[in-house]
Every structure is written in structure tokens, then in C-alpha cells.
């Protein structure tokens, strides 16, 4: 019988993989990836979940547009929620990288320092940086949860194949809302009204992201 892998409140970190402005015109459903990413950052504040962000070679050039730099991240600053978490620092760091995987030394050092067990992973591209990050993190012994409505690639056809590869390797494929409720765990908690309000505010964008991003990801 296979072991049940669950998100662990207090030992979970959100990994934001290379959501950068220069990819906007090349990534399938890019605005939906950004919408999911922004929702997860808002949820991170309400749920007290730390965040690690990477940027893929922001001073380098993009293979799809060699005369343009990749640029900085496209996520907006989060609106300050009414509920103020009191746990660990939300933003543990933003790291530039040339490696495709997010599992670079300063990031893995943070994982060990904070004794994390679960990683919620989203960003781009599904079949490159997201996939290599997932495989490396799994190999290091972390539970990896990939958001089906929070990842994409330049070609939509790449996404379901990458999702299948990560699932086969042991990653959990979940949706942003499923992950959020798993971390919330209980409607009796003090933060629930803020959590519930945020889920309702994001409902339309969540539905759109599921339709554009998660539907192709469920083909295999």
C-alpha cells in the first residue's frame, strides 16, 4: 500500500519558479500562471507559509527572443491581508540562477535550516525548470506538490507530458485551491474568515486558470 503524502502545515514552503515578465508573450496562459502565483502569495500570508522565489538568469537572454533580457519577476506585490500571520518570515529570499533547477545551494540550505518537508511548486516552464526542480527535490527527500493550475510552458503540449513525468517520479499533482484547503485544515481557526474571503475573491480567476492550464495537464 502506497504511503499517503500530505502537505504539512508549519513545514511547507511555496516555491515560485521563474515567473518573469519577459516570458509573457511566449508562455501558454502566462497571465493565468501569474494570477495563480499572486493568489498563492496572498494565501501564504494568511496561511503563514514562507516563500522562496527564483529568477532564471534575469540579466541573460531569452532563447525565444535573443535580443531581449529575461527580466525580473512578473508577480505583483501582495495586498496586505487583514489577518497578520505571526509565524516565520514570509519571503525567505529571491535567488538568481543559471541552473534550470531551483534546488541550488542557497535554496537547499534554507530548506535544511527551516526543516521543511513539503514544497508547493509553481511557475515555468513545466518541462524544464519546474520539472528539474521537482525531480531534484524528490531526490533530496522532500514531498513535492505541483500546482496543475500554476504551471505552463511555451507549448501547451509539453505540459501534460511534464506533469506525467513528475507524477511518475513521485510528485503530487494538485490544484491551488486543494493545496490551500489542505494547509488551512480547519474552519475553526482564527484566520478562516480571511482565508474564505480570499478564496471567494479569487474564484473567477481560479476557474479560468483551471480551464486554461489544468485541463491540458490532465490529459495523460
PDB file of C-alpha atoms in Angstrom:
ATOM      1  CA  UNK A   1       0.000   0.000   0.000  1.00  0.00           C
ATOM      2  CA  UNK A   2       1.447   3.359  -1.068  1.00  0.00           C
ATOM      3  CA  UNK A   3       2.203   5.902   1.642  1.00  0.00           C
ATOM      4  CA  UNK A   4      -0.132   8.899   1.825  1.00  0.00           C
ATOM      5  CA  UNK A   5       1.686  12.155   1.064  1.00  0.00           C
ATOM      6  CA  UNK A   6       0.090  15.255   2.551  1.00  0.00           C
ATOM      7  CA  UNK A   7       1.025  18.902   2.895  1.00  0.00           C
ATOM      8  CA  UNK A   8       2.267  19.583   6.408  1.00  0.00           C
ATOM      9  CA  UNK A   9       1.247  22.925   7.963  1.00  0.00           C
ATOM     10  CA  UNK A  10       4.257  24.547   9.580  1.00  0.00           C
ATOM     11  CA  UNK A  11       6.705  22.540   7.458  1.00  0.00           C
ATOM     12  CA  UNK A  12       5.615  23.693   3.999  1.00  0.00           C
ATOM     13  CA  UNK A  13       7.220  26.276   1.704  1.00  0.00           C
ATOM     14  CA  UNK A  14       5.984  27.768  -1.568  1.00  0.00           C
ATOM     15  CA  UNK A  15       8.453  27.668  -4.484  1.00  0.00           C
ATOM     16  CA  UNK A  16       7.865  30.323  -7.166  1.00  0.00           C
ATOM     17  CA  UNK A  17       9.778  29.243 -10.268  1.00  0.00           C
ATOM     18  CA  UNK A  18      10.938  31.909 -12.726  1.00  0.00           C
ATOM     19  CA  UNK A  19       7.692  33.818 -13.339  1.00  0.00           C
ATOM     20  CA  UNK A  20       9.365  36.670 -15.213  1.00  0.00           C
ATOM     21  CA  UNK A  21       7.943  39.449 -17.377  1.00  0.00           C
ATOM     22  CA  UNK A  22       9.939  38.606 -20.488  1.00  0.00           C
ATOM     23  CA  UNK A  23       8.163  35.269 -20.830  1.00  0.00           C
ATOM     24  CA  UNK A  24       4.740  36.892 -21.116  1.00  0.00           C
ATOM     25  CA  UNK A  25       4.412  36.573 -24.903  1.00  0.00           C
ATOM     26  CA  UNK A  26       5.945  33.082 -25.097  1.00  0.00           C
ATOM     27  CA  UNK A  27       4.286  31.050 -22.350  1.00  0.00           C
ATOM     28  CA  UNK A  28       0.900  29.419 -22.904  1.00  0.00           C
ATOM     29  CA  UNK A  29      -1.589  31.016 -20.495  1.00  0.00           C
ATOM     30  CA  UNK A  30       1.089  33.175 -18.890  1.00  0.00           C
ATOM     31  CA  UNK A  31      -1.395  35.583 -17.300  1.00  0.00           C
ATOM     32  CA  UNK A  32      -3.140  32.633 -15.637  1.00  0.00           C
ATOM     33  CA  UNK A  33       0.184  31.425 -14.221  1.00  0.00           C
ATOM     34  CA  UNK A  34       0.700  34.931 -12.820  1.00  0.00           C
ATOM     35  CA  UNK A  35      -2.841  35.003 -11.413  1.00  0.00           C
ATOM     36  CA  UNK A  36      -2.314  31.691  -9.629  1.00  0.00           C
ATOM     37  CA  UNK A  37       1.075  32.845  -8.390  1.00  0.00           C
ATOM     38  CA  UNK A  38      -0.350  36.051  -6.955  1.00  0.00           C
ATOM     39  CA  UNK A  39      -3.149  34.106  -5.287  1.00  0.00           C
ATOM     40  CA  UNK A  40      -0.633  31.762  -3.668  1.00  0.00           C
ATOM     41  CA  UNK A  41       1.391  34.708  -2.345  1.00  0.00           C
ATOM     42  CA  UNK A  42      -1.744  36.173  -0.789  1.00  0.00           C
ATOM     43  CA  UNK A  43      -2.587  32.777   0.686  1.00  0.00           C
ATOM     44  CA  UNK A  44       0.962  32.479   2.005  1.00  0.00           C
ATOM     45  CA  UNK A  45       0.330  35.488   4.229  1.00  0.00           C
ATOM     46  CA  UNK A  46      -2.981  34.178   5.525  1.00  0.00           C
ATOM     47  CA  UNK A  47      -1.695  30.619   5.990  1.00  0.00           C
ATOM     48  CA  UNK A  48       1.705  31.615   7.380  1.00  0.00           C
ATOM     49  CA  UNK A  49       3.625  29.793   4.651  1.00  0.00           C
ATOM     50  CA  UNK A  50       7.143  31.017   3.737  1.00  0.00           C
ATOM     51  CA  UNK A  51       8.031  31.685   0.096  1.00  0.00           C
ATOM     52  CA  UNK A  52      11.191  31.155  -1.957  1.00  0.00           C
ATOM     53  CA  UNK A  53      11.416  32.782  -5.394  1.00  0.00           C
ATOM     54  CA  UNK A  54      13.886  32.205  -8.218  1.00  0.00           C
ATOM     55  CA  UNK A  55      14.628  34.154 -11.383  1.00  0.00           C
ATOM     56  CA  UNK A  56      16.189  32.404 -14.337  1.00  0.00           C
ATOM     57  CA  UNK A  57      19.260  34.349 -15.434  1.00  0.00           C
ATOM     58  CA  UNK A  58      17.486  37.755 -15.370  1.00  0.00           C
ATOM     59  CA  UNK A  59      20.460  39.513 -16.961  1.00  0.00           C
ATOM     60  CA  UNK A  60      20.794  36.888 -19.669  1.00  0.00           C
ATOM     61  CA  UNK A  61      18.937  36.493 -22.920  1.00  0.00           C
ATOM     62  CA  UNK A  62      15.867  34.516 -23.797  1.00  0.00           C
ATOM     63  CA  UNK A  63      16.228  31.752 -26.378  1.00  0.00           C
ATOM     64  CA  UNK A  64      12.827  32.719 -27.800  1.00  0.00           C
ATOM     65  CA  UNK A  65      13.877  36.368 -28.172  1.00  0.00           C
ATOM     66  CA  UNK A  66      17.679  36.539 -28.184  1.00  0.00           C
ATOM     67  CA  UNK A  67      17.861  40.319 -28.272  1.00  0.00           C
ATOM     68  CA  UNK A  68      15.832  40.727 -25.069  1.00  0.00           C
ATOM     69  CA  UNK A  69      16.762  40.086 -21.470  1.00  0.00           C
ATOM     70  CA  UNK A  70      14.608  37.731 -19.446  1.00  0.00           C
ATOM     71  CA  UNK A  71      13.865  40.408 -16.874  1.00  0.00           C
ATOM     72  CA  UNK A  72      12.528  40.372 -13.357  1.00  0.00           C
ATOM     73  CA  UNK A  73       9.560  38.526 -11.953  1.00  0.00           C
ATOM     74  CA  UNK A  74       6.054  39.343 -13.112  1.00  0.00           C
ATOM     75  CA  UNK A  75       4.225  38.758  -9.823  1.00  0.00           C
ATOM     76  CA  UNK A  76       2.592  41.765  -8.235  1.00  0.00           C
ATOM     77  CA  UNK A  77       3.195  42.768  -4.654  1.00  0.00           C
ATOM     78  CA  UNK A  78       0.555  41.175  -2.454  1.00  0.00           C
ATOM     79  CA  UNK A  79      -2.214  43.229  -0.974  1.00  0.00           C
ATOM     80  CA  UNK A  80      -1.837  43.310   2.779  1.00  0.00           C
ATOM     81  CA  UNK A  81      -4.428  40.969   4.320  1.00  0.00           C
ATOM     82  CA  UNK A  82      -6.472  41.940   7.356  1.00  0.00           C
ATOM     83  CA  UNK A  83      -5.131  38.912   9.179  1.00  0.00           C
ATOM     84  CA  UNK A  84      -1.467  39.252  10.097  1.00  0.00           C
ATOM     85  CA  UNK A  85       0.413  35.955  10.441  1.00  0.00           C
ATOM     86  CA  UNK A  86       2.799  35.640  13.342  1.00  0.00           C
ATOM     87  CA  UNK A  87       4.967  32.748  12.183  1.00  0.00           C
ATOM     88  CA  UNK A  88       8.231  32.624  10.213  1.00  0.00           C
ATOM     89  CA  UNK A  89       9.232  35.316   7.698  1.00  0.00           C
ATOM     90  CA  UNK A  90       7.048  35.121   4.602  1.00  0.00           C
ATOM     91  CA  UNK A  91       9.706  35.891   1.990  1.00  0.00           C
ATOM     92  CA  UNK A  92      12.802  33.812   2.633  1.00  0.00           C
ATOM     93  CA  UNK A  93      14.618  35.066  -0.448  1.00  0.00           C
ATOM     94  CA  UNK A  94      14.699  35.707  -4.171  1.00  0.00           C
ATOM     95  CA  UNK A  95      17.580  33.981  -5.921  1.00  0.00           C
ATOM     96  CA  UNK A  96      19.001  34.473  -9.384  1.00  0.00           C
ATOM     97  CA  UNK A  97      20.089  31.250 -11.037  1.00  0.00           C
ATOM     98  CA  UNK A  98      21.523  29.916 -14.255  1.00  0.00           C
ATOM     99  CA  UNK A  99      20.789  26.300 -13.343  1.00  0.00           C
ATOM    100  CA  UNK A 100      17.363  25.182 -14.519  1.00  0.00           C
ATOM    101  CA  UNK A 101      16.526  23.572 -11.178  1.00  0.00           C
ATOM    102  CA  UNK A 102      15.513  25.678  -8.193  1.00  0.00           C
ATOM    103  CA  UNK A 103      17.448  23.280  -5.941  1.00  0.00           C
ATOM    104  CA  UNK A 104      20.574  25.442  -5.942  1.00  0.00           C
ATOM    105  CA  UNK A 105      22.863  25.562  -2.852  1.00  0.00           C
ATOM    106  CA  UNK A 106      21.415  28.690  -1.168  1.00  0.00           C
ATOM    107  CA  UNK A 107      17.891  27.322  -1.598  1.00  0.00           C
ATOM    108  CA  UNK A 108      18.656  23.828  -0.308  1.00  0.00           C
ATOM    109  CA  UNK A 109      20.471  25.427   2.644  1.00  0.00           C
ATOM    110  CA  UNK A 110      17.269  27.295   3.532  1.00  0.00           C
ATOM    111  CA  UNK A 111      15.236  24.101   3.277  1.00  0.00           C
ATOM    112  CA  UNK A 112      17.524  22.420   5.783  1.00  0.00           C
ATOM    113  CA  UNK A 113      17.711  25.450   8.054  1.00  0.00           C
ATOM    114  CA  UNK A 114      13.928  25.659   8.404  1.00  0.00           C
ATOM    115  CA  UNK A 115      13.362  21.894   8.487  1.00  0.00           C
ATOM    116  CA  UNK A 116      10.828  21.967   5.671  1.00  0.00           C
ATOM    117  CA  UNK A 117       9.242  18.753   4.472  1.00  0.00           C
ATOM    118  CA  UNK A 118       6.651  19.830   1.868  1.00  0.00           C
ATOM    119  CA  UNK A 119       7.238  22.022  -1.184  1.00  0.00           C
ATOM    120  CA  UNK A 120       4.401  23.561  -3.219  1.00  0.00           C
ATOM    121  CA  UNK A 121       5.876  24.260  -6.643  1.00  0.00           C
ATOM    122  CA  UNK A 122       4.514  26.506  -9.403  1.00  0.00           C
ATOM    123  CA  UNK A 123       5.846  28.618 -12.266  1.00  0.00           C
ATOM    124  CA  UNK A 124       7.508  27.997 -15.611  1.00  0.00           C
ATOM    125  CA  UNK A 125       8.445  26.127 -17.652  1.00  0.00           C
ATOM    126  CA  UNK A 126       6.674  22.872 -16.828  1.00  0.00           C
ATOM    127  CA  UNK A 127       9.034  20.652 -18.794  1.00  0.00           C
ATOM    128  CA  UNK A 128      12.276  22.443 -17.887  1.00  0.00           C
ATOM    129  CA  UNK A 129      12.757  24.395 -14.658  1.00  0.00           C
ATOM    130  CA  UNK A 130       9.645  23.130 -12.874  1.00  0.00           C
ATOM    131  CA  UNK A 131      10.313  19.517 -13.807  1.00  0.00           C
ATOM    132  CA  UNK A 132      14.006  19.611 -12.939  1.00  0.00           C
ATOM    133  CA  UNK A 133      13.224  21.332  -9.630  1.00  0.00           C
ATOM    134  CA  UNK A 134      10.648  18.660  -8.787  1.00  0.00           C
ATOM    135  CA  UNK A 135      12.990  15.795  -9.640  1.00  0.00           C
ATOM    136  CA  UNK A 136      15.870  17.265  -7.636  1.00  0.00           C
ATOM    137  CA  UNK A 137      13.685  17.997  -4.616  1.00  0.00           C
ATOM    138  CA  UNK A 138      12.217  14.493  -4.704  1.00  0.00           C
ATOM    139  CA  UNK A 139      15.721  13.055  -4.865  1.00  0.00           C
ATOM    140  CA  UNK A 140      16.636  15.132  -1.797  1.00  0.00           C
ATOM    141  CA  UNK A 141      13.722  13.600   0.098  1.00  0.00           C
ATOM    142  CA  UNK A 142      11.147  16.407   0.030  1.00  0.00           C
ATOM    143  CA  UNK A 143       7.456  15.951  -0.693  1.00  0.00           C
ATOM    144  CA  UNK A 144       6.735  17.912  -3.870  1.00  0.00           C
ATOM    145  CA  UNK A 145       3.254  19.196  -4.713  1.00  0.00           C
ATOM    146  CA  UNK A 146       2.989  20.705  -8.216  1.00  0.00           C
ATOM    147  CA  UNK A 147       0.081  23.057  -8.946  1.00  0.00           C
ATOM    148  CA  UNK A 148      -1.662  21.946 -12.135  1.00  0.00           C
ATOM    149  CA  UNK A 149      -3.243  25.395 -12.443  1.00  0.00           C
ATOM    150  CA  UNK A 150       0.036  27.171 -11.740  1.00  0.00           C
ATOM    151  CA  UNK A 151       2.491  25.765 -14.288  1.00  0.00           C
ATOM    152  CA  UNK A 152       2.882  26.100 -18.036  1.00  0.00           C
ATOM    153  CA  UNK A 153       5.330  26.018 -20.943  1.00  0.00           C
ATOM    154  CA  UNK A 154       5.948  27.702 -24.270  1.00  0.00           C
ATOM    155  CA  UNK A 155       3.958  24.898 -25.923  1.00  0.00           C
ATOM    156  CA  UNK A 156       0.848  23.638 -24.200  1.00  0.00           C
ATOM    157  CA  UNK A 157       1.624  20.110 -25.466  1.00  0.00           C
ATOM    158  CA  UNK A 158       4.656  19.967 -23.171  1.00  0.00           C
ATOM    159  CA  UNK A 159       2.602  20.409 -20.022  1.00  0.00           C
ATOM    160  CA  UNK A 160       0.763  17.066 -19.717  1.00  0.00           C
ATOM    161  CA  UNK A 161       3.948  15.151 -20.537  1.00  0.00           C
ATOM    162  CA  UNK A 162       5.882  17.044 -17.848  1.00  0.00           C
ATOM    163  CA  UNK A 163       3.046  16.516 -15.352  1.00  0.00           C
ATOM    164  CA  UNK A 164       3.048  12.784 -16.114  1.00  0.00           C
ATOM    165  CA  UNK A 165       6.834  12.589 -15.673  1.00  0.00           C
ATOM    166  CA  UNK A 166       6.723  14.371 -12.327  1.00  0.00           C
ATOM    167  CA  UNK A 167       3.821  12.260 -11.104  1.00  0.00           C
ATOM    168  CA  UNK A 168       5.631   9.073 -12.132  1.00  0.00           C
ATOM    169  CA  UNK A 169       8.693  10.251 -10.176  1.00  0.00           C
ATOM    170  CA  UNK A 170       6.597  10.715  -7.030  1.00  0.00           C
ATOM    171  CA  UNK A 171       5.348  14.306  -7.161  1.00  0.00           C
ATOM    172  CA  UNK A 172       1.789  15.048  -6.068  1.00  0.00           C
ATOM    173  CA  UNK A 173      -0.231  16.892  -8.727  1.00  0.00           C
ATOM    174  CA  UNK A 174      -2.744  19.177  -7.042  1.00  0.00           C
ATOM    175  CA  UNK A 175      -4.685  22.388  -7.661  1.00  0.00           C
ATOM    176  CA  UNK A 176      -4.035  25.688  -5.924  1.00  0.00           C
ATOM    177  CA  UNK A 177      -7.334  25.580  -4.061  1.00  0.00           C
ATOM    178  CA  UNK A 178      -6.845  21.963  -2.985  1.00  0.00           C
ATOM    179  CA  UNK A 179      -3.404  22.785  -1.601  1.00  0.00           C
ATOM    180  CA  UNK A 180      -4.758  25.855   0.178  1.00  0.00           C
ATOM    181  CA  UNK A 181      -7.530  23.941   1.962  1.00  0.00           C
ATOM    182  CA  UNK A 182      -5.107  21.169   2.891  1.00  0.00           C
ATOM    183  CA  UNK A 183      -2.896  23.743   4.610  1.00  0.00           C
ATOM    184  CA  UNK A 184      -5.849  25.506   6.249  1.00  0.00           C
ATOM    185  CA  UNK A 185      -7.050  22.134   7.691  1.00  0.00           C
ATOM    186  CA  UNK A 186      -9.871  23.513   9.869  1.00  0.00           C
ATOM    187  CA  UNK A 187     -12.685  26.068   9.567  1.00  0.00           C
ATOM    188  CA  UNK A 188     -12.489  26.839  13.286  1.00  0.00           C
ATOM    189  CA  UNK A 189      -9.092  28.552  13.037  1.00  0.00           C
ATOM    190  CA  UNK A 190      -8.889  32.302  13.682  1.00  0.00           C
ATOM    191  CA  UNK A 191      -7.781  33.035  10.127  1.00  0.00           C
ATOM    192  CA  UNK A 192     -10.622  31.179   8.401  1.00  0.00           C
ATOM    193  CA  UNK A 193     -12.829  34.164   7.567  1.00  0.00           C
ATOM    194  CA  UNK A 194      -9.882  35.843   5.828  1.00  0.00           C
ATOM    195  CA  UNK A 195      -8.991  32.587   4.091  1.00  0.00           C
ATOM    196  CA  UNK A 196     -12.589  32.074   2.960  1.00  0.00           C
ATOM    197  CA  UNK A 197     -12.869  35.659   1.731  1.00  0.00           C
ATOM    198  CA  UNK A 198      -9.693  35.293  -0.322  1.00  0.00           C
ATOM    199  CA  UNK A 199     -10.867  32.018  -1.869  1.00  0.00           C
ATOM    200  CA  UNK A 200     -14.133  33.702  -2.908  1.00  0.00           C
ATOM    201  CA  UNK A 201     -12.356  36.780  -4.273  1.00  0.00           C
ATOM    202  CA  UNK A 202     -10.111  34.571  -6.399  1.00  0.00           C
ATOM    203  CA  UNK A 203     -12.870  32.179  -7.557  1.00  0.00           C
ATOM    204  CA  UNK A 204     -13.272  33.530 -11.097  1.00  0.00           C
ATOM    205  CA  UNK A 205      -9.519  33.705 -11.751  1.00  0.00           C
ATOM    206  CA  UNK A 206      -9.113  30.215 -10.293  1.00  0.00           C
ATOM    207  CA  UNK A 207     -11.759  28.842 -12.634  1.00  0.00           C
ATOM    208  CA  UNK A 208     -10.087  30.471 -15.642  1.00  0.00           C
ATOM    209  CA  UNK A 209      -6.654  29.118 -14.673  1.00  0.00           C
ATOM    210  CA  UNK A 210      -8.073  25.632 -14.239  1.00  0.00           C
ATOM    211  CA  UNK A 211      -9.694  25.771 -17.666  1.00  0.00           C
ATOM    212  CA  UNK A 212      -6.602  27.023 -19.482  1.00  0.00           C
ATOM    213  CA  UNK A 213      -3.780  25.333 -17.537  1.00  0.00           C
ATOM    214  CA  UNK A 214      -5.084  22.329 -15.607  1.00  0.00           C
ATOM    215  CA  UNK A 215      -7.291  20.898 -18.355  1.00  0.00           C
ATOM    216  CA  UNK A 216      -4.321  20.240 -20.696  1.00  0.00           C
ATOM    217  CA  UNK A 217      -2.329  18.942 -17.713  1.00  0.00           C
ATOM    218  CA  UNK A 218      -4.939  16.249 -17.037  1.00  0.00           C
ATOM    219  CA  UNK A 219      -4.734  14.639 -20.478  1.00  0.00           C
ATOM    220  CA  UNK A 220      -2.173  11.982 -19.519  1.00  0.00           C
TER     221      UNK A 220
END
